[in-house]
Coordinates of C-alpha atoms and ligand atoms in Angstrom, one line a residue:
Chain A
M1 CA -21.1 -16.8 -43.8
A2 CA -21.5 -14.8 -40.7
N3 CA -18.2 -16.1 -39.3
T4 CA -16.2 -14.3 -41.9
D5 CA -17.7 -10.9 -41.1
P6 CA -14.7 -8.6 -40.2
I7 CA -16.6 -7.2 -37.2
M8 CA -19.1 -9.1 -35.1
V9 CA -20.5 -7.6 -31.9
R10 CA -22.6 -9.8 -29.6
G11 CA -24.3 -8.8 -26.3
L12 CA -21.9 -5.9 -25.7
N13 CA -22.3 -3.9 -22.6
H14 CA -20.0 -1.1 -21.4
W15 CA -19.8 1.0 -18.3
F16 CA -17.9 4.1 -17.4
G17 CA -16.8 5.2 -13.9
Q18 CA -16.6 3.4 -10.6
G19 CA -19.0 2.8 -7.7
E20 CA -21.8 5.4 -7.4
A21 CA -20.7 7.2 -10.5
R22 CA -20.8 4.0 -12.6
K23 CA -22.9 4.5 -15.6
Q24 CA -23.8 2.2 -18.4
A25 CA -23.0 3.6 -21.8
L26 CA -23.8 0.6 -24.1
F27 CA -26.6 -1.9 -23.7
D28 CA -26.7 -5.3 -25.3
I29 CA -25.3 -4.2 -28.7
N30 CA -25.5 -6.8 -31.5
L31 CA -24.0 -5.8 -34.8
S32 CA -22.2 -7.4 -37.8
V33 CA -20.3 -5.5 -40.4
V34 CA -20.2 -7.0 -43.9
K35 CA -16.8 -7.2 -45.6
G36 CA -16.2 -4.4 -48.1
S37 CA -19.2 -2.3 -46.8
L38 CA -19.5 1.2 -45.6
T39 CA -21.4 1.3 -42.4
V40 CA -22.5 4.7 -41.0
L41 CA -23.2 5.0 -37.3
V42 CA -25.6 7.9 -36.4
G43 CA -27.1 9.0 -33.2
P44 CA -27.4 12.0 -30.9
S45 CA -24.5 13.4 -28.9
G46 CA -23.6 11.2 -26.0
S47 CA -25.4 8.1 -27.4
G48 CA -22.3 5.9 -27.4
K49 CA -21.1 6.1 -31.0
T50 CA -17.5 6.8 -30.1
T51 CA -17.5 4.2 -27.3
L52 CA -18.7 1.5 -29.7
L53 CA -16.1 2.5 -32.3
T54 CA -13.2 2.4 -29.8
L55 CA -14.3 -1.0 -28.6
M56 CA -14.4 -2.3 -32.1
G57 CA -11.0 -1.0 -32.8
C58 CA -9.5 -2.5 -29.7
L59 CA -8.6 1.0 -28.4
R60 CA -10.6 0.2 -25.2
D61 CA -10.9 -3.0 -23.3
V62 CA -14.1 -5.0 -23.7
Q63 CA -15.8 -5.4 -20.4
D64 CA -18.8 -7.6 -21.1
G65 CA -20.1 -9.4 -24.2
S66 CA -18.2 -10.2 -27.3
V67 CA -16.4 -8.3 -30.0
R68 CA -14.8 -10.3 -32.8
L69 CA -12.4 -8.3 -35.0
M70 CA -11.2 -10.1 -38.1
G71 CA -12.1 -13.3 -36.4
H72 CA -10.3 -12.6 -33.1
E73 CA -12.1 -12.2 -29.8
L74 CA -11.3 -8.9 -28.1
L75 CA -12.7 -9.8 -24.7
G76 CA -9.6 -10.5 -22.7
A77 CA -7.2 -10.1 -25.7
N78 CA -3.6 -9.8 -24.8
R79 CA -1.3 -7.0 -25.8
A80 CA 0.4 -8.8 -28.6
L81 CA -3.0 -9.6 -30.3
T82 CA -4.2 -6.1 -29.6
E83 CA -1.1 -4.6 -31.3
T84 CA -1.4 -6.9 -34.3
L85 CA -5.1 -6.1 -34.8
R86 CA -4.5 -2.4 -34.4
R87 CA -1.9 -2.6 -37.2
R88 CA -4.6 -4.2 -39.5
T89 CA -7.1 -1.4 -38.6
G90 CA -7.0 2.1 -39.9
V91 CA -8.3 4.7 -37.5
I92 CA -9.2 8.2 -38.3
F93 CA -9.9 10.5 -35.4
Q94 CA -11.8 13.7 -35.1
A95 CA -8.6 15.5 -34.1
H96 CA -5.9 14.8 -36.7
N97 CA -3.1 14.1 -34.2
L98 CA -0.3 14.4 -36.7
H99 CA 3.2 14.4 -35.3
D100 CA 4.2 18.0 -35.3
S101 CA 7.9 17.4 -36.1
L102 CA 7.2 15.1 -39.0
T103 CA 6.4 16.3 -42.5
A104 CA 3.2 15.2 -44.2
M105 CA 5.2 12.6 -46.1
Q106 CA 6.9 11.3 -42.9
N107 CA 3.5 11.1 -41.1
V108 CA 2.1 9.0 -43.8
L109 CA 5.3 6.8 -43.8
M110 CA 4.6 6.1 -40.1
G111 CA 1.5 4.2 -41.3
L112 CA 3.8 1.9 -43.3
Q113 CA 6.6 1.7 -40.8
V114 CA 4.3 0.1 -38.3
H115 CA 4.3 -2.9 -40.6
G116 CA 8.1 -3.0 -40.4
L117 CA 8.5 -1.3 -43.8
R118 CA 11.6 0.9 -44.0
R119 CA 11.7 4.0 -46.2
T120 CA 12.4 2.8 -49.7
P121 CA 11.6 4.3 -53.1
E122 CA 8.6 1.9 -53.1
T123 CA 7.2 3.0 -49.7
E124 CA 7.8 6.6 -50.6
A125 CA 5.9 6.1 -53.8
A126 CA 3.0 4.5 -51.9
A127 CA 2.9 7.4 -49.4
R128 CA 3.1 9.9 -52.2
H129 CA 0.3 8.2 -54.1
M130 CA -1.8 8.3 -51.0
L131 CA -1.2 12.0 -50.5
Q132 CA -2.1 12.5 -54.1
L133 CA -5.4 10.7 -53.6
V134 CA -6.3 13.1 -50.8
G135 CA -5.2 16.1 -52.9
L136 CA -2.0 16.9 -51.2
A137 CA 0.6 16.0 -53.9
D138 CA 2.1 19.5 -53.5
R139 CA 2.3 19.5 -49.7
T140 CA 4.3 16.3 -49.1
D141 CA 7.2 18.1 -47.3
Y142 CA 5.1 20.5 -45.2
L143 CA 5.1 20.3 -41.5
P144 CA 1.6 20.1 -39.9
A145 CA 2.1 23.6 -38.6
N146 CA 2.1 24.9 -42.2
L147 CA -1.1 23.0 -43.2
S148 CA -4.7 24.0 -42.8
G149 CA -7.0 22.1 -40.6
G150 CA -8.6 20.3 -43.6
Q151 CA -5.2 19.5 -45.1
K152 CA -4.0 18.0 -41.8
Q153 CA -7.1 15.8 -41.6
R154 CA -6.4 14.6 -45.1
V155 CA -2.9 13.7 -44.1
A156 CA -4.4 11.7 -41.2
V157 CA -6.7 9.9 -43.7
A158 CA -3.7 9.1 -45.9
R159 CA -1.8 7.8 -42.9
A160 CA -4.7 5.5 -41.9
L161 CA -5.2 4.1 -45.4
V162 CA -1.6 3.8 -46.7
G163 CA -1.1 0.4 -44.9
S164 CA -4.1 -1.1 -46.7
P165 CA -6.1 -1.9 -43.6
E166 CA -8.8 -4.5 -43.7
V167 CA -11.0 -2.4 -41.4
V168 CA -11.3 1.4 -41.2
L169 CA -12.9 3.1 -38.2
A170 CA -13.5 6.8 -38.6
D171 CA -15.0 9.1 -36.0
E172 CA -16.5 12.2 -37.8
P173 CA -13.5 12.3 -40.1
T174 CA -15.1 15.0 -42.3
A175 CA -15.8 17.4 -39.4
A176 CA -12.8 19.4 -40.2
L177 CA -13.1 19.2 -43.9
D178 CA -15.1 21.4 -46.3
R179 CA -18.0 19.7 -48.0
E180 CA -16.3 18.8 -51.2
A181 CA -13.2 17.4 -49.5
G182 CA -15.2 15.5 -47.0
L183 CA -17.3 13.9 -49.7
A184 CA -14.1 13.1 -51.6
V185 CA -12.6 11.3 -48.6
V186 CA -15.8 9.2 -48.1
R187 CA -16.0 8.3 -51.8
M188 CA -12.4 7.2 -51.6
L189 CA -13.1 5.0 -48.5
K190 CA -16.1 3.5 -50.4
Q191 CA -14.0 2.8 -53.5
L192 CA -11.3 1.2 -51.3
G193 CA -14.0 -1.0 -49.8
Q194 CA -15.1 -2.1 -53.3
A195 CA -11.6 -2.5 -54.7
R196 CA -9.8 -4.1 -51.7
G197 CA -12.6 -5.4 -49.6
T198 CA -12.0 -2.8 -46.9
S199 CA -14.8 -2.5 -44.4
T200 CA -15.5 0.9 -43.0
V201 CA -17.4 2.0 -40.0
M202 CA -17.9 5.8 -39.8
V203 CA -19.6 8.1 -37.4
T204 CA -21.0 11.1 -39.1
H205 CA -23.7 13.7 -39.0
D206 CA -23.3 14.7 -42.7
P207 CA -26.5 13.9 -44.5
R208 CA -24.9 13.6 -47.9
I209 CA -22.6 10.9 -46.6
L210 CA -25.6 8.9 -45.6
D211 CA -26.5 8.6 -49.2
L212 CA -23.2 6.7 -49.8
A213 CA -23.7 4.3 -47.0
D214 CA -24.4 0.6 -47.6
R215 CA -26.0 0.4 -44.1
I216 CA -27.0 3.0 -41.6
V217 CA -27.0 2.0 -37.9
E218 CA -28.7 4.2 -35.4
I219 CA -27.8 4.3 -31.8
D220 CA -29.7 6.1 -29.0
E221 CA -28.8 6.2 -25.3
G222 CA -26.5 3.2 -25.7
R223 CA -29.0 1.0 -27.6
L224 CA -29.2 0.2 -31.3
T225 CA -32.6 1.2 -32.7
Chain B
M1 CA 22.1 13.5 -39.5
S2 CA 18.5 12.6 -39.9
R3 CA 19.3 10.2 -42.8
L4 CA 22.2 8.6 -40.8
L5 CA 19.9 8.0 -37.8
E6 CA 17.2 6.6 -40.0
W7 CA 19.6 4.2 -41.6
L8 CA 20.9 3.3 -38.1
F9 CA 17.5 2.6 -36.5
G10 CA 15.7 1.3 -39.6
R11 CA 12.9 3.8 -38.9
L12 CA 12.2 7.5 -39.0
P13 CA 14.4 9.1 -36.3
I14 CA 11.4 10.5 -34.4
G15 CA 13.4 11.3 -31.4
W16 CA 15.9 13.4 -33.3
L17 CA 13.2 15.1 -35.3
Q18 CA 11.3 15.9 -32.1
L19 CA 14.4 17.3 -30.5
M20 CA 15.2 19.4 -33.5
H21 CA 11.7 20.7 -33.6
R22 CA 12.1 22.4 -30.3
R23 CA 15.5 24.0 -30.8
T24 CA 15.5 26.1 -27.7
R25 CA 14.7 23.2 -25.4
F26 CA 17.2 21.0 -27.3
G27 CA 19.9 23.7 -26.8
A28 CA 19.1 24.1 -23.2
A29 CA 19.3 20.3 -22.7
L30 CA 22.7 20.1 -24.5
A31 CA 24.0 23.0 -22.4
G32 CA 22.9 21.2 -19.3
V33 CA 24.5 17.9 -20.2
A34 CA 27.7 19.7 -21.2
F35 CA 27.7 21.6 -17.9
A36 CA 27.3 18.4 -16.0
N37 CA 30.1 16.9 -18.0
V38 CA 32.4 19.8 -17.3
L39 CA 31.7 19.5 -13.6
V40 CA 32.4 15.8 -13.6
F41 CA 35.5 16.3 -15.7
V42 CA 37.0 18.8 -13.4
Q43 CA 36.2 16.8 -10.3
V44 CA 37.4 13.5 -11.7
S45 CA 40.6 15.1 -12.9
L46 CA 41.2 16.7 -9.5
M47 CA 40.6 13.4 -7.9
N48 CA 42.9 11.8 -10.4
S49 CA 45.6 14.3 -9.9
M50 CA 45.2 13.8 -6.2
S51 CA 45.8 10.1 -6.6
L52 CA 48.8 10.8 -8.7
A53 CA 50.1 13.3 -6.2
T54 CA 49.4 11.0 -3.3
L55 CA 51.2 8.1 -4.9
K56 CA 54.1 10.1 -6.3
P57 CA 56.5 10.0 -3.2
Y58 CA 56.0 6.3 -3.0
D59 CA 57.7 6.1 -6.4
F60 CA 60.9 7.6 -5.0
F61 CA 61.5 4.4 -3.1
Q62 CA 61.7 0.7 -3.8
A63 CA 60.5 -1.4 -0.9
D64 CA 58.4 -4.5 -0.3
I65 CA 57.1 -3.8 3.2
M66 CA 56.6 -0.6 5.2
I67 CA 56.3 -0.3 8.9
S68 CA 54.6 3.0 10.1
A69 CA 53.1 4.4 13.2
Q70 CA 49.5 3.8 13.9
D71 CA 48.5 7.4 13.0
A72 CA 50.6 7.5 9.8
N73 CA 48.1 7.4 7.0
S74 CA 50.6 8.7 4.4
L75 CA 54.3 9.0 3.9
S76 CA 54.3 12.5 5.2
E77 CA 52.2 12.0 8.3
G78 CA 52.2 10.5 11.7
G79 CA 54.6 9.6 14.5
N80 CA 57.9 7.8 14.6
V81 CA 58.7 4.1 14.6
A82 CA 61.5 2.8 16.8
R83 CA 64.4 1.4 14.8
Q84 CA 64.6 -1.6 17.0
W85 CA 61.5 -3.0 15.2
M86 CA 63.6 -2.9 12.0
F87 CA 66.2 -5.1 13.6
Q88 CA 63.6 -7.4 14.9
A89 CA 62.0 -7.7 11.5
M90 CA 65.3 -8.5 9.9
Q91 CA 65.5 -11.6 11.9
D92 CA 62.8 -13.0 9.7
P93 CA 64.6 -15.2 7.1
E94 CA 62.8 -13.7 4.2
V95 CA 63.5 -10.1 5.1
T96 CA 66.8 -9.2 3.4
A97 CA 67.3 -5.5 4.0
G98 CA 65.9 -2.6 6.0
M99 CA 66.1 1.2 6.0
G100 CA 64.8 3.9 8.2
L101 CA 63.1 6.7 6.3
M102 CA 62.9 10.2 7.8
M103 CA 60.6 12.9 6.7
A104 CA 60.2 16.6 7.5
N105 CA 59.2 19.8 5.8
V106 CA 61.9 22.3 4.8
S107 CA 61.2 25.9 3.8
W108 CA 63.1 27.5 1.1
P109 CA 62.5 31.3 1.3
R110 CA 62.7 32.7 -2.2
V111 CA 62.1 36.2 -3.6
Q112 CA 58.5 35.6 -4.8
K113 CA 57.4 32.8 -2.5
T114 CA 58.7 30.4 0.1
L115 CA 58.7 26.8 -1.2
T116 CA 57.7 24.1 1.2
L117 CA 59.7 21.0 0.4
T118 CA 58.7 17.6 1.7
T119 CA 62.2 16.3 2.6
F120 CA 63.1 12.6 3.0
G121 CA 66.3 11.5 4.8
V122 CA 67.6 8.2 3.4
D123 CA 70.7 6.0 4.0
P124 CA 73.0 6.5 1.0
E125 CA 74.6 3.1 1.7
Q126 CA 71.2 1.5 0.9
S127 CA 70.7 2.7 -2.6
G128 CA 68.7 -0.4 -3.3
F129 CA 65.8 1.3 -1.6
L130 CA 65.9 4.3 -4.0
S131 CA 64.3 4.5 -7.4
P132 CA 66.7 4.4 -10.3
G133 CA 66.5 8.2 -11.1
I134 CA 67.5 8.9 -7.5
A135 CA 69.9 6.0 -6.9
D136 CA 72.0 7.2 -9.8
K137 CA 72.8 10.3 -7.9
V138 CA 73.3 8.7 -4.5
A139 CA 77.0 9.6 -4.5
L140 CA 76.1 13.3 -4.3
L141 CA 74.0 12.6 -1.2
Q142 CA 77.0 11.2 0.6
L143 CA 78.5 14.8 0.6
R144 CA 77.7 16.7 3.8
D145 CA 74.7 19.1 3.5
S146 CA 74.0 18.1 0.0
A147 CA 70.5 17.7 -1.4
L148 CA 68.6 16.5 -4.4
L149 CA 65.7 18.7 -5.4
D150 CA 62.4 18.0 -7.1
R151 CA 62.9 19.9 -10.4
L152 CA 59.1 19.9 -10.9
S153 CA 58.5 21.8 -7.6
R154 CA 55.7 24.3 -7.8
G155 CA 57.0 27.9 -8.0
L156 CA 60.4 26.8 -9.2
P157 CA 61.1 28.1 -12.7
R158 CA 61.9 25.3 -15.1
D159 CA 65.0 26.9 -16.5
E160 CA 66.4 27.5 -13.0
A161 CA 65.8 23.9 -12.1
A162 CA 67.4 22.8 -15.3
A163 CA 70.5 24.8 -14.4
I164 CA 71.1 22.9 -11.2
R165 CA 74.0 20.5 -11.8
P166 CA 76.8 19.2 -9.5
Q167 CA 79.1 21.9 -11.1
S168 CA 76.6 24.7 -10.7
S169 CA 74.7 23.9 -7.5
A170 CA 72.2 26.2 -5.8
S171 CA 72.1 26.7 -2.1
F172 CA 70.0 28.1 0.7
E173 CA 70.0 28.3 4.4
V174 CA 68.1 26.0 6.6
S175 CA 68.2 26.4 10.4
G176 CA 71.6 28.2 10.2
K177 CA 73.1 25.6 7.8
T178 CA 73.8 26.0 4.2
L179 CA 72.2 23.3 2.1
S180 CA 73.7 22.7 -1.4
I181 CA 71.3 21.4 -4.1
N182 CA 73.6 19.4 -6.3
D183 CA 71.2 17.8 -8.6
T184 CA 67.6 17.2 -9.3
F185 CA 65.0 14.5 -9.8
A186 CA 61.5 14.4 -11.2
G187 CA 58.9 14.6 -8.5
G188 CA 55.9 16.9 -9.0
G189 CA 53.9 19.2 -6.7
G190 CA 51.1 17.6 -4.8
F191 CA 48.3 18.9 -2.7
G192 CA 50.5 19.2 0.4
G193 CA 53.9 20.7 -0.3
D194 CA 55.3 22.5 -3.3
G195 CA 57.8 19.7 -4.1
Y196 CA 60.2 17.2 -2.7
M197 CA 63.8 17.0 -1.6
I198 CA 66.0 14.1 -0.7
V199 CA 69.0 14.2 1.7
S200 CA 71.1 11.7 3.4
D201 CA 70.2 10.6 7.0
Q202 CA 73.3 12.5 8.3
T203 CA 72.3 15.7 6.5
F204 CA 68.7 15.2 7.8
L205 CA 69.9 14.9 11.4
D206 CA 72.1 18.0 10.9
L207 CA 69.1 20.0 9.8
F208 CA 66.8 18.6 12.5
P209 CA 69.0 18.1 15.6
A210 CA 65.9 17.1 17.6
R211 CA 65.4 14.0 15.5
S212 CA 67.2 10.8 16.1
S213 CA 68.4 8.1 13.8
A214 CA 66.9 5.6 16.3
A215 CA 63.4 6.8 15.5
P216 CA 62.7 7.2 11.8
D217 CA 59.2 8.0 10.4
H218 CA 58.9 4.8 8.5
I219 CA 60.8 1.6 8.2
L220 CA 61.2 0.1 4.7
L221 CA 62.0 -3.5 4.2
K222 CA 63.0 -5.7 1.3
V223 CA 62.1 -9.4 1.1
A224 CA 64.0 -12.2 -0.6
P225 CA 63.3 -12.7 -4.3
G226 CA 60.2 -14.8 -4.8
A227 CA 58.9 -14.1 -1.3
D228 CA 55.3 -12.8 -0.9
P229 CA 55.4 -9.4 0.8
D230 CA 51.9 -9.7 2.1
A231 CA 52.7 -13.1 3.7
V232 CA 55.9 -11.8 5.2
A233 CA 54.1 -8.7 6.5
A234 CA 51.5 -11.0 8.1
R235 CA 54.3 -12.9 9.8
L236 CA 55.9 -9.7 11.0
R237 CA 52.7 -8.6 12.6
K238 CA 52.9 -11.7 14.8
I239 CA 56.6 -11.3 15.6
I240 CA 56.7 -7.6 16.3
T241 CA 55.5 -7.0 19.8
D242 CA 54.3 -3.4 19.3
K243 CA 50.8 -4.3 18.1
A244 CA 49.9 -0.6 17.4
L245 CA 52.3 -0.5 14.4
R246 CA 51.0 -0.6 10.9
I247 CA 52.9 -3.4 9.1
R248 CA 51.9 -3.6 5.5
S249 CA 53.3 -4.5 2.1
Y250 CA 54.4 -1.4 0.3
A251 CA 51.7 -1.8 -2.3
A252 CA 49.0 -2.1 0.4
A253 CA 50.3 1.0 2.1
K254 CA 50.0 2.9 -1.2
A255 CA 46.5 1.7 -1.7
E256 CA 45.4 2.4 1.8
D257 CA 46.8 5.9 1.5
L258 CA 44.9 6.5 -1.6
V259 CA 41.6 5.4 -0.1
Y260 CA 42.3 7.5 2.9
Q261 CA 42.9 10.6 0.8
Q262 CA 39.8 10.0 -1.2
T263 CA 37.4 9.1 1.5
K264 CA 38.7 10.5 4.8
R265 CA 40.2 13.8 3.8
P266 CA 38.0 16.8 3.2
T267 CA 39.5 17.4 -0.3
G268 CA 38.7 13.9 -1.4
I269 CA 35.2 14.0 0.0
I270 CA 34.5 17.4 -1.7
F271 CA 35.7 16.1 -5.0
G272 CA 33.5 13.0 -4.6
F273 CA 30.5 15.3 -3.9
G274 CA 31.4 17.3 -6.9
V275 CA 31.1 14.2 -9.1
L276 CA 27.8 13.3 -7.4
I277 CA 26.4 16.8 -8.0
G278 CA 27.5 16.7 -11.6
V279 CA 25.8 13.4 -12.1
L280 CA 22.6 14.5 -10.3
V281 CA 22.5 17.8 -12.4
G282 CA 22.8 15.6 -15.5
I283 CA 20.0 13.2 -14.5
V284 CA 17.6 16.1 -13.5
I285 CA 18.2 18.1 -16.7
V286 CA 17.9 15.1 -19.0
Y287 CA 14.8 13.8 -17.1
Q288 CA 13.2 17.2 -17.3
V289 CA 13.7 17.6 -21.0
L290 CA 12.7 14.0 -21.9
S291 CA 9.6 13.9 -19.7
A292 CA 8.5 17.4 -20.9
D293 CA 8.9 16.1 -24.5
V294 CA 6.9 13.0 -23.7
A295 CA 4.2 15.1 -22.1
D296 CA 4.0 17.3 -25.2
H297 CA 3.5 14.4 -27.5
L298 CA 1.1 12.3 -25.5
S299 CA -1.7 12.5 -28.1
E300 CA 0.7 11.8 -30.9
Y301 CA 2.0 8.8 -29.0
A302 CA -1.5 7.7 -28.3
T303 CA -2.2 7.9 -32.0
F304 CA 0.8 5.7 -32.7
K305 CA -0.4 3.2 -30.1
A306 CA -3.8 3.2 -31.8
M307 CA -2.0 2.5 -35.1
G308 CA -0.4 -0.6 -33.4
Y309 CA 3.1 0.6 -32.5
P310 CA 4.4 -1.6 -29.7
R311 CA 5.7 -0.3 -26.4
R312 CA 9.3 -0.8 -27.4
F313 CA 8.8 1.7 -30.2
F314 CA 8.1 4.4 -27.7
L315 CA 10.9 3.3 -25.4
G316 CA 13.1 3.5 -28.5
V317 CA 12.1 7.0 -29.2
V318 CA 12.8 8.2 -25.6
F319 CA 16.2 6.3 -25.5
E320 CA 17.0 7.7 -28.9
E321 CA 16.6 11.2 -27.5
A322 CA 18.6 10.3 -24.4
L323 CA 21.5 8.9 -26.5
I324 CA 21.5 12.0 -28.7
L325 CA 21.6 14.3 -25.7
A326 CA 24.5 12.2 -24.3
F327 CA 26.5 12.2 -27.5
L328 CA 25.9 15.8 -28.5
G329 CA 26.2 17.1 -24.9
F330 CA 29.5 15.2 -24.3
I331 CA 31.3 16.9 -27.2
P332 CA 31.1 20.5 -25.9
G333 CA 31.4 19.2 -22.4
A334 CA 34.7 17.5 -23.2
I335 CA 36.0 20.5 -25.1
I336 CA 35.2 23.0 -22.4
G337 CA 36.3 20.6 -19.7
T338 CA 39.7 20.3 -21.4
A339 CA 40.0 24.0 -21.7
I340 CA 39.2 24.6 -18.0
L341 CA 41.6 21.8 -17.0
T342 CA 44.4 23.4 -19.1
L343 CA 43.8 26.7 -17.4
M344 CA 43.7 25.1 -13.9
R345 CA 46.9 23.2 -14.7
K346 CA 48.7 26.4 -15.6
A347 CA 47.5 28.0 -12.4
T348 CA 48.3 25.1 -10.0
T349 CA 50.9 22.9 -11.6
L350 CA 48.8 20.0 -10.5
P351 CA 48.8 17.1 -13.0
L352 CA 45.4 18.0 -14.3
T353 CA 44.8 16.4 -17.7
M354 CA 42.0 14.7 -19.5
T355 CA 43.3 11.2 -20.2
P356 CA 41.6 9.1 -22.9
G357 CA 40.6 6.7 -20.1
M358 CA 38.9 9.5 -18.1
A359 CA 37.1 10.8 -21.2
T360 CA 35.9 7.3 -21.9
T361 CA 34.7 6.8 -18.4
V362 CA 32.9 10.1 -18.3
F363 CA 31.4 9.4 -21.7
V364 CA 30.1 6.0 -20.6
A365 CA 28.8 7.6 -17.3
T366 CA 27.0 10.2 -19.4
L367 CA 25.4 7.5 -21.5
V368 CA 24.3 5.6 -18.5
T369 CA 23.0 8.8 -16.8
C370 CA 21.0 9.8 -19.9
V371 CA 19.6 6.3 -20.3
V372 CA 18.6 6.2 -16.6
S373 CA 16.9 9.6 -17.0
G374 CA 15.2 8.3 -20.1
A375 CA 14.0 5.2 -18.3
I376 CA 12.4 7.3 -15.6
A377 CA 10.8 9.6 -18.3
T378 CA 9.3 6.6 -20.1
R379 CA 7.0 6.0 -17.1
R380 CA 5.0 8.9 -18.4
L381 CA 4.3 7.0 -21.6
S382 CA 1.6 4.9 -20.1
A383 CA -0.5 8.1 -19.8
A384 CA -0.8 7.9 -23.6
D385 CA -4.2 6.1 -24.0
P386 CA -5.7 5.7 -27.5
A387 CA -9.2 5.6 -26.0
D388 CA -8.8 9.2 -24.9
L389 CA -8.2 10.4 -28.5
F390 CA -11.9 10.7 -29.5
Ligands
LIG401 N1 -14.0 8.3 -20.6 C1 -15.3 8.4 -20.2 N2 -15.5 8.4 -18.9 C2 -16.8 8.5 -18.4 N3 -17.9 8.6 -19.2 C3 -17.7 8.6 -20.5 C4 -16.4 8.5 -21.1 N4 -16.5 8.5 -22.4 C5 -17.8 8.6 -22.7 N5 -18.5 8.6 -21.6 C6 -20.0 8.7 -21.5 O1 -20.5 7.7 -22.3 C7 -21.6 8.1 -23.0 C8 -21.4 7.8 -24.5 O2 -20.3 8.7 -24.9 P1 -19.7 8.7 -26.4 O3 -18.5 9.5 -26.4 O4 -19.6 7.3 -26.8 O5 -20.9 9.4 -27.2 P2 -20.9 9.8 -28.7 O6 -22.1 9.2 -29.3 O7 -19.6 9.6 -29.4 O8 -21.2 11.4 -28.6 P3 -20.7 12.6 -29.5 O9 -21.6 12.6 -30.7 O10 -20.9 13.8 -28.7 O11 -19.3 12.3 -29.9 C9 -21.8 9.6 -22.7 O12 -22.8 9.7 -21.7 C10 -20.5 10.0 -22.1 O13 -20.7 11.0 -21.1
LIG402 MG1 -18.1 10.8 -30.2

């Protein structure tokens, strides 16, 4: 069954910098993510968590080894494949990166529009439902400037999930949220995984989230432990 | 507006929303585009009116071929041509008629201002060489010291011009002779003189005793019906022994004069520069605004890239902004441009107007300019890298 795992990493090495400054950040990583599971990636600062996550989300070019995302090899993937796979992946960043001139609703709609879906009563309803799930039903027409940090992060979560991605990659998504909201977001991700088979890989330091994890992966100095 | 654009593009009008989000920058950009538009409008219209003014005197005559001196770049410039060449040209079987055309400036001292009139001396027997509006009145030219005056001359009150009739002529003194203006025709002030006047060759020689009917300024020829003026002109260039003469079809002479005015004369060159500067100002302003806007949104664009938006989406946003600037900047530009041209027309009596053709040309140029600036600004898009977001 290993072939159907949504993420498969084999013998992955990664380097940063050129020449003298060249430094290896990841060493021979082997990892499989089971469909519908919540995998939590932990490790000290600078251990390579973010690097691994960006490689799995085809946000960074694979240099050596193999990463298969939803069955597609990312080593040497062309732009068209990269764009397609990115559309099927939900990414939640530490920084919310909402578009400052779009309302909460419009930001979430951007997550549907990438699939070629125009604004219709149906897509609006889907976006509204997503905002409701993250507790922002009454903030749909607010611009990011008028939302708190936690609220902005929840909009970003809604934007990442509204397109029903098969894989969700989240880098400390709860850092900007209060404890309750953070926990609520992770519970939601877990429920989505169970209901829709969404596989989630999340970097976090929050010990309570570890309790929800199906699997905890530890990384130290670029190596899985 | 937002809904309209959304319907138009089939996506959220990010460019529009982005521009509207930074009102001050948007306003400055529109002012810049409008300013560039006004600059181009005024220059193009000046250039246009210069073409009209340059070509105007050619309309007084009907000819197929014109022979001029080497240094005669326009009707009102250059040395004389010996009349013998006219007789030589008329030996060509396809040349049917010839007329010497004389030209000089006449001053009409008036109370407020002295009018400078570009005056042509024509042979009243050869009315076929005159345009219909002038040929109608050729009988008046046969009278001694009689003239037809350009009723659109600059500095000539319209009601005074309208009052000039054969029964109620005006008159003024030229080199000790009294010239009677018996009727008028429609000319129009140019960049040179204030207006035009037409007299018979006899009257012309009376006014300018130093001139001779054997040496007119230009020779006009007519060719047989169906003959090709360019082909006949080419033949005449071989026959006529004075190789320094310019022997061209009348149409070619007009066209060469226009090119000369626009590219060799300081006025034409200055107008050309004005257009260039307007276009450059437009490109720089639009580029500045668009590239600043891209730079401000790099992390948002990187996020969209991470979400899987293709490159054409980002190009679309930048071009959307460019087109909005072009459209919305053109409107005030055209309005202010028209107002300025109206004021200038009142002050100069030059035919300065904004024709629909001109407006369309400038609009298309504005679109192209904005899109070019947008294209340059999109180079910054590649700086948006989703890997830098974490
Ligand atoms: N763009 C980059 N250029 C050069 N070196 C980098 C770059 N990104 C990361 N590194 C280095 O790679 C190593 C792993 O970094 P990474 O960001 O993956 O760590 P992390 O586990 O996410 O840390 P944190 O918990 O602080 O976010 C670090 O030593 C870091 O300095
Ligand atoms: Mg990190």
